[in-house]
Coordinates of C-alpha atoms and ligand atoms in Angstrom, one line a residue:
X1246 CA 87.5 62.8 40.9
X1247 CA 87.7 65.0 44.1
X1248 CA 88.4 68.7 43.5
X1249 CA 91.8 70.0 44.6
X1250 CA 91.7 71.7 48.0
X1251 CA 91.4 75.5 48.0
X1252 CA 94.0 77.4 50.0
X1253 CA 91.5 78.6 52.6
X1254 CA 90.3 75.0 53.3
X1255 CA 93.8 74.2 54.5
X1256 CA 95.0 77.5 55.9
X1257 CA 95.8 78.5 59.5
X1258 CA 94.8 82.2 60.1
X1259 CA 96.3 84.8 62.4
X1260 CA 94.0 87.5 63.8
X1261 CA 95.9 90.8 63.9
X1262 CA 94.7 93.9 65.8
X1263 CA 96.8 96.6 64.2
X1264 CA 96.3 99.0 67.1
X1265 CA 97.8 96.5 69.5
X1266 CA 100.7 95.0 67.6
X1267 CA 103.6 97.4 67.1
X1268 CA 103.9 101.1 67.2
X1269 CA 106.5 102.4 64.7
X1270 CA 106.0 106.2 65.2
X1271 CA 105.8 106.4 69.0
X1272 CA 102.1 107.6 69.0
X1273 CA 101.0 104.9 71.5
X1274 CA 98.9 103.2 68.9
X1275 CA 100.1 100.3 66.7
X1276 CA 100.4 101.0 63.0
X1277 CA 101.0 99.3 59.7
X1278 CA 104.6 100.4 59.6
X1279 CA 105.1 98.7 63.0
X1280 CA 103.3 95.6 61.8
X1281 CA 105.5 95.3 58.7
X1282 CA 108.5 95.0 61.1
X1283 CA 106.8 92.1 62.9
X1284 CA 105.7 90.1 59.8
X1285 CA 108.6 87.7 60.3
X1286 CA 107.2 86.9 63.7
X1287 CA 103.9 86.0 62.2
X1288 CA 105.5 84.1 59.4
X1289 CA 107.6 82.1 61.9
X1290 CA 104.4 80.7 63.5
X1291 CA 103.7 78.8 60.3
X1292 CA 100.4 80.5 59.6
X1293 CA 99.1 81.1 56.1
X1294 CA 96.8 84.1 56.2
X1295 CA 96.5 87.3 58.3
X1296 CA 93.0 88.6 59.2
X1297 CA 93.4 92.3 59.8
X1298 CA 90.7 93.6 62.1
X1299 CA 89.0 96.8 61.0
X1300 CA 91.6 99.4 60.0
X1301 CA 89.1 102.0 58.6
X1302 CA 88.7 105.6 59.9
X1303 CA 86.4 105.3 62.9
X1304 CA 85.6 106.9 66.2
X1305 CA 86.8 103.5 67.6
X1306 CA 83.9 103.1 70.0
X1307 CA 83.6 99.6 68.8
X1308 CA 87.3 99.3 67.9
X1309 CA 86.8 99.9 64.2
X1310 CA 83.6 97.9 63.7
X1311 CA 82.0 101.3 63.7
X1312 CA 83.2 102.4 60.3
X1313 CA 83.2 106.2 59.4
X1314 CA 84.8 105.8 56.0
X1315 CA 85.0 102.5 54.1
X1316 CA 87.7 103.7 51.8
X1317 CA 90.5 104.8 54.1
X1318 CA 92.9 103.8 56.9
X1319 CA 92.5 105.1 60.4
X1320 CA 95.1 107.9 60.7
X1321 CA 96.5 106.3 63.9
X1322 CA 97.3 103.2 61.9
X1323 CA 98.9 105.0 58.9
X1324 CA 97.9 105.8 55.3
X1325 CA 96.6 103.8 52.4
X1326 CA 100.2 103.6 51.2
X1327 CA 101.2 102.1 54.5
X1328 CA 98.5 99.5 54.1
X1329 CA 99.7 98.7 50.6
X1330 CA 103.2 98.4 51.8
X1331 CA 102.0 96.0 54.5
X1332 CA 100.1 94.0 52.0
X1333 CA 103.1 93.7 49.7
X1334 CA 105.4 92.8 52.5
X1335 CA 103.0 90.1 53.6
X1336 CA 102.6 88.7 50.1
X1337 CA 106.4 88.7 49.7
X1338 CA 106.6 86.4 52.6
X1339 CA 103.9 84.1 51.2
X1340 CA 101.3 85.4 53.7
X1341 CA 97.8 86.2 52.5
X1342 CA 95.8 89.0 53.9
X1343 CA 92.1 89.4 54.5
X1344 CA 90.2 92.3 56.2
X1345 CA 86.9 92.8 57.9
X1346 CA 84.0 93.8 55.7
X1347 CA 81.4 95.5 58.0
X1348 CA 78.2 95.6 55.9
X1349 CA 75.5 95.5 58.6
X1350 CA 76.1 98.9 60.1
X1351 CA 78.2 102.1 60.0
X1352 CA 79.3 104.4 62.7
X1353 CA 76.9 107.2 63.5
X1354 CA 79.8 109.4 62.5
X1355 CA 79.6 108.1 58.9
X1356 CA 78.7 111.0 56.5
X1357 CA 75.8 108.9 55.2
X1358 CA 74.2 108.8 58.6
X1359 CA 74.9 112.4 59.3
X1360 CA 73.3 113.5 56.1
X1361 CA 70.4 111.0 56.6
X1362 CA 69.5 112.4 60.0
X1363 CA 69.8 116.1 59.0
X1364 CA 67.9 115.9 55.7
X1365 CA 64.8 113.7 55.3
X1366 CA 65.0 114.3 51.5
X1367 CA 68.5 113.2 51.2
X1368 CA 69.0 109.9 49.2
X1369 CA 71.0 108.8 52.3
X1370 CA 67.9 108.8 54.5
X1371 CA 66.9 105.5 53.0
X1372 CA 70.3 104.0 53.6
X1373 CA 69.2 103.4 57.2
X1374 CA 66.2 101.8 58.8
X1375 CA 63.8 104.4 60.3
X1376 CA 60.5 104.2 62.1
X1377 CA 58.1 106.6 63.8
X1378 CA 57.8 104.2 66.7
X1379 CA 60.1 101.8 68.5
X1380 CA 57.5 99.0 68.3
X1381 CA 58.5 97.1 65.1
X1382 CA 60.4 93.8 65.0
X1383 CA 59.7 93.0 68.7
X1384 CA 60.8 89.4 68.2
X1385 CA 64.4 90.4 67.7
X1386 CA 66.9 89.7 70.5
X1387 CA 69.3 92.4 71.8
X1388 CA 72.9 91.3 71.3
X1389 CA 74.8 93.8 73.5
X1390 CA 72.6 93.1 76.5
X1391 CA 75.0 94.8 78.9
X1392 CA 74.7 98.2 77.3
X1393 CA 71.6 98.3 75.0
X1394 CA 68.0 98.3 76.2
X1395 CA 66.5 98.3 72.7
X1396 CA 67.3 97.8 69.0
X1397 CA 65.7 101.2 68.3
X1398 CA 67.2 104.6 69.3
X1399 CA 65.4 107.9 68.8
X1400 CA 67.3 110.5 66.9
X1401 CA 66.3 114.1 67.9
X1402 CA 67.4 115.5 64.6
X1403 CA 65.7 113.0 62.4
X1404 CA 62.7 112.9 64.7
X1405 CA 62.5 109.2 64.1
X1406 CA 63.8 106.0 65.6
X1407 CA 66.7 104.2 63.8
X1408 CA 67.4 100.5 64.0
X1409 CA 70.7 99.0 65.3
X1410 CA 71.5 95.4 66.2
X1411 CA 74.7 96.5 68.1
X1412 CA 75.6 99.7 69.8
X1413 CA 73.2 102.7 69.5
X1414 CA 76.1 104.5 67.7
X1415 CA 76.1 101.8 65.0
X1416 CA 73.0 102.4 62.8
X1417 CA 72.1 99.4 60.6
X1418 CA 72.2 99.9 56.9
X1419 CA 69.0 99.3 54.9
X1420 CA 69.5 96.4 52.6
X1421 CA 66.0 96.8 51.1
X1422 CA 67.6 99.8 49.3
X1423 CA 69.4 98.6 46.2
X1424 CA 71.7 101.7 46.4
X1425 CA 73.2 100.1 49.6
X1426 CA 74.0 96.9 47.6
X1427 CA 75.8 99.0 45.0
X1428 CA 77.8 100.8 47.8
X1429 CA 78.9 97.4 49.2
X1430 CA 79.9 96.2 45.7
X1431 CA 82.0 99.3 45.3
X1432 CA 83.7 98.8 48.7
X1433 CA 84.4 95.2 47.9
X1434 CA 86.0 96.0 44.6
X1435 CA 88.1 98.9 46.1
X1436 CA 89.9 96.6 48.5
X1437 CA 90.0 93.5 46.3
X1438 CA 91.5 95.6 43.5
X1439 CA 94.2 96.7 45.9
X1440 CA 95.2 93.0 46.2
X1441 CA 93.8 91.6 49.4
X1442 CA 92.8 88.0 49.5
X1443 CA 89.3 88.1 50.8
X1444 CA 87.0 89.2 53.6
X1445 CA 85.8 88.2 57.0
X1446 CA 82.2 89.4 56.6
X1447 CA 81.1 90.8 60.0
X1448 CA 77.6 90.2 61.5
X1449 CA 76.0 88.9 58.4
X1450 CA 72.8 87.2 59.8
X1451 CA 71.2 90.6 60.5
X1452 CA 71.1 92.4 57.2
X1453 CA 67.3 92.4 56.8
X1454 CA 64.3 93.0 59.0
X1455 CA 60.9 91.3 58.6
X1456 CA 57.9 91.6 60.9
X1457 CA 57.0 88.4 62.7
X1458 CA 60.6 87.0 62.5
X1459 CA 63.6 87.2 64.7
X1460 CA 65.3 89.2 61.9
X1461 CA 68.1 86.7 61.6
X1462 CA 69.1 84.4 58.7
X1463 CA 66.3 85.7 56.5
X1464 CA 65.9 84.5 52.8
X1465 CA 66.5 88.1 51.6
X1466 CA 69.8 88.1 53.5
X1467 CA 70.9 84.9 51.7
X1468 CA 69.8 86.3 48.3
X1469 CA 72.0 89.4 48.8
X1470 CA 75.0 87.4 50.1
X1471 CA 74.8 85.1 47.0
X1472 CA 75.1 88.3 44.9
X1473 CA 78.3 89.2 46.8
X1474 CA 79.7 85.7 46.2
X1475 CA 78.8 85.9 42.5
X1476 CA 80.8 89.1 42.2
X1477 CA 83.7 87.6 44.0
X1478 CA 83.7 84.5 41.8
X1479 CA 83.5 86.4 38.6
X1480 CA 86.1 89.0 39.4
X1481 CA 88.3 87.5 42.2
X1482 CA 88.0 83.8 41.9
X1483 CA 90.9 82.9 44.2
X1484 CA 89.6 85.0 47.1
X1485 CA 87.8 83.9 50.2
X1486 CA 84.6 85.1 51.7
X1487 CA 84.2 84.1 55.4
X1488 CA 80.9 84.4 57.3
X1489 CA 80.9 85.6 60.9
X1490 CA 77.6 84.2 62.0
X1491 CA 77.2 83.3 65.7
X1492 CA 74.6 80.6 65.0
X1493 CA 73.8 76.9 65.5
X1494 CA 75.4 74.6 63.0
X1495 CA 72.0 73.8 61.3
X1496 CA 71.4 77.6 60.8
X1497 CA 74.9 78.1 59.5
X1498 CA 74.5 75.5 56.7
X1499 CA 72.4 77.9 54.5
X1500 CA 75.4 80.3 54.6
X1501 CA 77.3 77.9 52.5
X1502 CA 74.4 77.7 50.1
X1503 CA 75.0 75.1 47.5
X1504 CA 78.6 76.1 47.5
X1505 CA 77.4 79.5 46.1
X1506 CA 77.4 81.7 49.2
X1507 CA 80.3 81.7 51.7
X1508 CA 83.3 79.4 51.2
X1509 CA 84.0 79.5 55.0
X1510 CA 81.8 79.9 58.0
X1511 CA 82.8 80.4 61.6
X1512 CA 81.8 77.5 63.8
X1513 CA 81.0 79.3 67.0
X1514 CA 79.4 76.4 69.1
X1515 CA 82.5 74.2 69.1
X1516 CA 84.6 76.8 70.9
X1517 CA 83.1 76.8 74.4
X1518 CA 82.7 73.1 74.2
X1519 CA 86.4 72.6 73.9
X1520 CA 86.9 74.4 77.2
X1521 CA 83.9 72.7 78.8
X1522 CA 85.2 69.2 77.8
X1523 CA 88.6 69.9 79.1
X1524 CA 87.4 71.2 82.5
X1525 CA 84.9 68.3 82.9
X1526 CA 87.4 65.7 81.7
X1527 CA 84.6 64.5 79.4
X1528 CA 84.6 64.6 75.6
X1529 CA 80.7 64.4 75.3
X1530 CA 80.1 68.1 74.5
X1531 CA 82.6 68.0 71.6
X1532 CA 81.3 64.7 70.2
X1533 CA 77.7 66.0 70.5
X1534 CA 78.3 69.3 68.7
X1535 CA 80.2 67.6 65.8
X1536 CA 77.3 65.1 65.5
X1537 CA 75.0 68.1 65.2
X1538 CA 77.2 69.7 62.6
X1539 CA 76.0 68.9 59.1
X1540 CA 78.4 68.1 56.3
X1541 CA 79.2 71.0 54.1
X1542 CA 79.5 71.5 50.3
X1543 CA 82.7 70.5 48.5
X1544 CA 85.3 73.3 48.4
X1545 CA 84.1 74.9 51.7
X1546 CA 85.4 74.8 55.2
X1547 CA 84.6 75.6 58.9
X1548 CA 86.6 78.2 60.7
X1549 CA 87.5 77.5 64.3
X1550 CA 89.0 79.5 67.1
X1551 CA 89.8 79.3 70.8
X1552 CA 89.8 83.0 71.6
X1553 CA 89.4 86.2 69.7
X1554 CA 89.0 89.9 70.3
X1555 CA 85.5 89.6 71.8
X1556 CA 84.4 87.9 75.0
X1557 CA 84.5 84.1 75.0
X1558 CA 80.9 83.9 74.0
X1559 CA 78.5 81.5 75.7
X1560 CA 75.5 82.3 73.5
X1561 CA 75.6 78.9 71.9
X1562 CA 75.3 76.8 75.0
X1563 CA 72.3 76.1 77.3
X1564 CA 71.6 78.3 80.3
X1565 CA 72.7 75.5 82.5
X1566 CA 76.1 75.0 80.7
X1567 CA 76.6 78.8 80.7
X1568 CA 76.3 78.9 84.4
X1569 CA 78.6 75.9 84.7
X1570 CA 81.2 77.6 82.4
X1571 CA 81.0 80.9 84.4
X1572 CA 81.5 79.0 87.7
X1573 CA 84.4 77.1 86.2
X1574 CA 86.1 79.7 84.1
X1575 CA 84.9 83.1 85.5
X1576 CA 84.6 82.7 89.2
X1577 CA 84.9 86.5 89.8
X1578 CA 82.0 88.6 88.6
X1579 CA 84.4 91.0 86.8
X1580 CA 85.5 88.1 84.6
X1581 CA 82.0 87.9 83.1
X1582 CA 80.9 90.1 80.3
X1583 CA 77.6 90.1 78.4
X1584 CA 76.9 86.4 77.8
X1585 CA 80.5 85.5 78.0
X1586 CA 83.9 85.7 79.6
X1587 CA 86.4 88.5 79.2
X1588 CA 89.6 86.5 79.6
X1589 CA 92.4 85.3 77.4
X1590 CA 93.3 81.7 76.7
X1591 CA 96.3 81.0 79.0
X1592 CA 94.8 82.5 82.1
X1593 CA 91.6 80.5 81.5
X1594 CA 93.8 77.4 81.6
X1595 CA 95.4 78.7 84.8
X1596 CA 98.7 78.9 83.0
X1597 CA 98.9 75.1 83.0
X1598 CA 101.1 74.0 80.0
X1599 CA 99.6 70.5 79.9
X1600 CA 96.1 71.9 79.6
X1601 CA 97.3 74.4 77.0
X1602 CA 99.0 71.7 75.0
X1603 CA 96.0 69.3 74.8
X1604 CA 93.5 72.1 74.1
X1605 CA 95.6 73.4 71.2
X1606 CA 96.4 69.9 69.9
X1607 CA 92.6 69.2 69.8
X1608 CA 91.9 72.6 68.2
X1609 CA 94.5 72.1 65.5
X1610 CA 93.5 68.6 64.6
X1611 CA 89.7 68.8 64.7
X1612 CA 88.1 69.8 61.3
X1613 CA 88.2 73.5 60.3
X1614 CA 90.6 76.3 59.4
X1615 CA 91.9 77.5 62.8
X1616 CA 92.6 81.1 63.8
X1617 CA 95.3 82.1 66.3
X1618 CA 94.5 85.3 68.1
X1619 CA 97.5 87.7 68.4
X1620 CA 99.2 87.3 71.8
X1621 CA 97.9 83.8 72.4
X1622 CA 101.0 82.4 70.7
X1623 CA 103.0 83.5 73.8
X1624 CA 100.3 82.9 76.4
X1625 CA 99.5 86.6 77.0
X1626 CA 97.4 87.5 80.0
X1627 CA 94.3 89.8 80.3
X1628 CA 93.2 92.8 82.3
X1629 CA 89.7 92.2 83.4
X1630 CA 89.5 95.7 85.0
X1631 CA 89.5 97.4 81.6
X1632 CA 86.1 98.3 80.2
X1633 CA 84.1 96.3 77.6
X1634 CA 86.4 93.8 75.7
X1635 CA 89.5 95.9 76.1
X1636 CA 91.0 93.4 78.6
X1637 CA 91.9 91.1 75.8
X1638 CA 93.1 93.8 73.4
X1639 CA 96.1 95.1 75.2
X1640 CA 99.5 95.8 73.6
X1641 CA 101.5 92.8 72.2
X1642 CA 104.4 91.9 74.5
X1643 CA 107.6 91.8 72.5
X1644 CA 110.2 92.2 75.2
X1645 CA 110.9 93.2 78.7
X1646 CA 111.6 96.8 77.6
X1647 CA 109.4 99.8 78.3
X1648 CA 105.7 99.1 77.2
X1649 CA 106.8 95.5 76.4
X1650 CA 108.7 96.8 73.4
X1651 CA 105.3 97.7 71.8
X1652 CA 105.8 101.4 71.8
X1653 CA 108.2 104.2 73.0
X1654 CA 105.3 106.5 73.9
X1655 CA 104.7 107.7 77.4
X1656 CA 101.1 106.5 77.2
X1657 CA 99.8 103.6 75.1
X1658 CA 96.2 103.3 73.8
X1659 CA 95.6 100.8 76.6
X1660 CA 98.0 99.9 79.4
X1661 CA 100.3 97.0 78.7
X1662 CA 99.8 94.0 81.0
X1663 CA 102.2 94.2 84.0
X1664 CA 100.9 92.0 86.7
X1665 CA 103.0 89.5 88.6
X1666 CA 102.1 86.5 86.5
X1667 CA 101.5 87.8 82.9
X1668 CA 103.4 91.1 83.0
X1669 CA 105.5 92.0 79.9
X1670 CA 108.6 91.7 82.0
X1671 CA 108.0 87.9 82.1
X1672 CA 105.7 87.0 79.2
X1673 CA 107.1 88.3 76.0
X1674 CA 108.3 87.1 72.6
X1675 CA 112.0 87.8 73.2
X1676 CA 112.0 85.7 76.4
X1677 CA 110.4 82.8 74.7
X1678 CA 112.6 82.8 71.6
X1679 CA 115.1 80.0 71.9
X1680 CA 113.3 78.4 74.8
X1681 CA 112.1 75.0 73.5
X1682 CA 109.6 74.7 76.3
X1683 CA 107.9 78.0 75.7
X1684 CA 104.3 78.5 74.5
X1685 CA 105.8 80.2 71.5
X1686 CA 107.9 77.2 70.6
X1687 CA 104.9 74.8 71.2
X1688 CA 102.7 77.0 69.0
X1689 CA 105.1 76.9 66.2
X1690 CA 105.6 73.1 66.6
X1691 CA 101.9 72.4 66.6
X1692 CA 101.0 74.6 63.7
X1693 CA 103.9 73.3 61.6
X1694 CA 103.3 69.7 62.4
X1695 CA 99.6 70.1 61.5
X1696 CA 100.4 71.9 58.3
X1697 CA 102.9 69.2 57.3
X1698 CA 100.1 66.6 57.2
X1699 CA 97.4 66.8 54.5
X1700 CA 95.1 64.6 56.7
X1701 CA 95.2 67.2 59.5
X1702 CA 94.9 70.2 57.2
X1703 CA 91.6 69.2 55.7
X1704 CA 91.2 65.4 55.7
X1705 CA 88.1 63.4 56.2
X1706 CA 87.0 63.1 59.9
X1707 CA 85.8 60.0 61.7
X1708 CA 85.3 59.3 65.4
X1709 CA 86.9 56.3 67.0
X1710 CA 85.3 54.5 69.9
X1711 CA 87.6 54.4 73.1
X1712 CA 85.3 53.0 75.7
X1713 CA 86.0 56.0 77.9
X1714 CA 84.2 59.4 78.1
X1715 CA 87.6 60.9 79.1
X1716 CA 89.5 59.7 76.1
X1717 CA 88.7 61.3 72.7
X1718 CA 89.9 59.7 69.6
X1719 CA 89.3 60.4 65.9
X1720 CA 90.9 59.7 62.6
X1721 CA 91.8 62.2 59.9
X1722 CA 92.4 60.8 56.4
X1723 CA 93.4 62.5 53.1
X1724 CA 94.6 60.1 50.4
X1725 CA 97.5 58.1 51.7
X1726 CA 97.9 60.4 54.7
X1727 CA 96.2 59.1 57.9
X1728 CA 96.4 60.3 61.5
X1729 CA 94.9 58.9 64.6
X1730 CA 94.4 61.6 67.2
X1731 CA 94.1 60.6 70.8
X1732 CA 93.5 62.8 73.8
X1733 CA 93.1 62.1 77.5
X1734 CA 90.9 64.9 78.8
X1735 CA 91.3 63.8 82.4
X1736 CA 93.9 64.8 85.0
X1737 CA 94.6 61.1 85.7
X1738 CA 96.1 58.2 83.8
X1739 CA 93.7 56.3 81.6
X1740 CA 94.0 52.9 80.1
X1741 CA 92.1 52.0 76.9
X1742 CA 92.0 49.3 74.3
X1743 CA 93.3 50.6 71.0
X1744 CA 95.1 49.3 68.0
X1745 CA 98.2 51.4 67.7
X1746 CA 100.4 49.5 65.4
X1747 CA 104.2 49.5 66.0
X1748 CA 104.8 51.3 62.8
X1749 CA 102.7 54.3 63.8
X1750 CA 104.7 57.4 64.7
X1751 CA 103.5 59.8 67.3
X1752 CA 104.0 63.3 65.7
X1753 CA 103.6 64.9 69.1
X1754 CA 106.0 62.6 70.9
X1755 CA 108.4 65.5 71.7
X1756 CA 107.7 65.4 75.4
X1757 CA 105.1 62.8 75.9
X1758 CA 105.1 59.0 76.1
X1759 CA 102.5 56.5 75.5
X1760 CA 103.0 53.0 76.8
X1761 CA 101.7 50.3 74.5
X1762 CA 101.3 46.8 75.8
X1763 CA 99.6 44.6 73.2
X1764 CA 96.3 46.4 72.6
X1765 CA 96.3 48.2 75.9
X1766 CA 97.3 51.9 75.7
X1767 CA 98.1 53.8 78.8
X1768 CA 97.6 57.6 78.5
X1769 CA 99.2 60.1 80.8
X1770 CA 97.0 62.8 82.3
X1771 CA 96.1 65.4 79.6
X1772 CA 98.0 63.3 77.0
X1773 CA 97.7 64.4 73.3
X1774 CA 98.9 62.2 70.5
X1775 CA 98.8 62.4 66.7
X1776 CA 99.7 58.9 65.4
X1777 CA 100.7 58.8 61.8
X1778 CA 100.2 55.6 60.0
X1779 CA 103.2 54.6 57.9
X1780 CA 102.4 55.1 54.2
Ligands
NOJ704 C1 81.3 91.1 65.7 C2 82.7 91.6 66.1 O1 83.5 90.5 66.3 C3 82.5 92.5 67.3 O2 83.8 92.8 67.8 C4 81.7 93.7 67.0 O3 81.5 94.4 68.1 C5 80.4 93.3 66.3 N1 80.5 92.3 65.3 C6 79.6 94.4 65.8 O4 80.3 94.8 64.6

């Protein structure tokens, strides 16, 4: 007997940046009270779970991934009571809520680090990774290549170097110290006891350092993460633990363990390949990466995304493909950032609705639990002139009113997009409500259609031969529910041989047509079809 599916295997997630969403108190920063007022919008999309990006007290030099206090709420966003009210309001609407758990590092403002650097005898000294030289662990790559020259930074006060995999204001915690484990368990219990539904665990490949290795995916890291999972299973059995590990599929497999580590792991490499295949009109990159993706334990799931709050990372492609992707999607130097692209989804697709539709239909029917990034449900634009990744973190555009209806403040935390194409005056939720051709309506339609079909939610996956590299076909099957998904990645009509029986209903047939003549199927440019077999 197959196990019943877990909620997170079938869920669609919504990535919410509190600072960017809705400002209830006119401070220029989004807050939990504002987000509560917008929960009906999130619910209307048909998603199941909200991932709240870091909402902890923080200097916000890495937008909250630099945590200064694990037990609080950033004052700009509200109070713990506001967070609880948000959680309750989400739960009342049948929406689950997960938050980021940032275990790898703290902010240098965190009192642990401040005490550690000031007092060598403090127990907190050993919470971080120190060295008299900057020569250890030389085989470790630098992740933030644009800003960091080394993973070591000298601290004048401590008179030692400290280790950091990200910014030099984010000292890594020392997981060789059992006291750090205990701190993490306390933090996990604190938020879980408040009633959240799980965590997205940030940056988990890097918890340990060992000489002679690249300091990623080490056995010690897995041993600790299994302890975290055991705690979750024993105390919060319905919750989810999601691994953010930007790694190749074969290196990700150990993060599922034997079903005893993470229930869900981000699948980073599929993401750029969806864009690559669409631009090239050739399904090969998608087919190849799924062939390279191992099967995962029962009760687990991949997590997929098209865009998020970071740059569109090209770490998981070859150098040649990276250059090709930059040429194709980031022709201007300013569009490039680190090893990626600082643009949002709709501008990447040149605002072409056909491309948007096929990309999202592929994304929502391939295996995995998808995440929708706030703003992408209305095709929001970006501002490549803002520093770092801020260009894709601008205020949500609700209406054509001042600041896009996001805030009544004179100055918002970042300027709202107001260019000729993507400005809030044109691109906003209010303008798209009631327009059946809008990106918002199509987002709702695609998510709801997907979620109405068990086969699309988490069914078995199988490629179908089409005889054309431009035409991608696969079947999803769950019990009696069966869907044939068919996509023409080319900007030209394609004719293929396929057996689409007369009783099969195209769930996406709202706008599109497929001509069937015997076994010949004619696909429009960028056609997307989900054919349901009659039960
Ligand atoms: C991954 C997060 O997505 C990114 O925004 C952050 O900068 C790093 N982890 C460091 O925490």
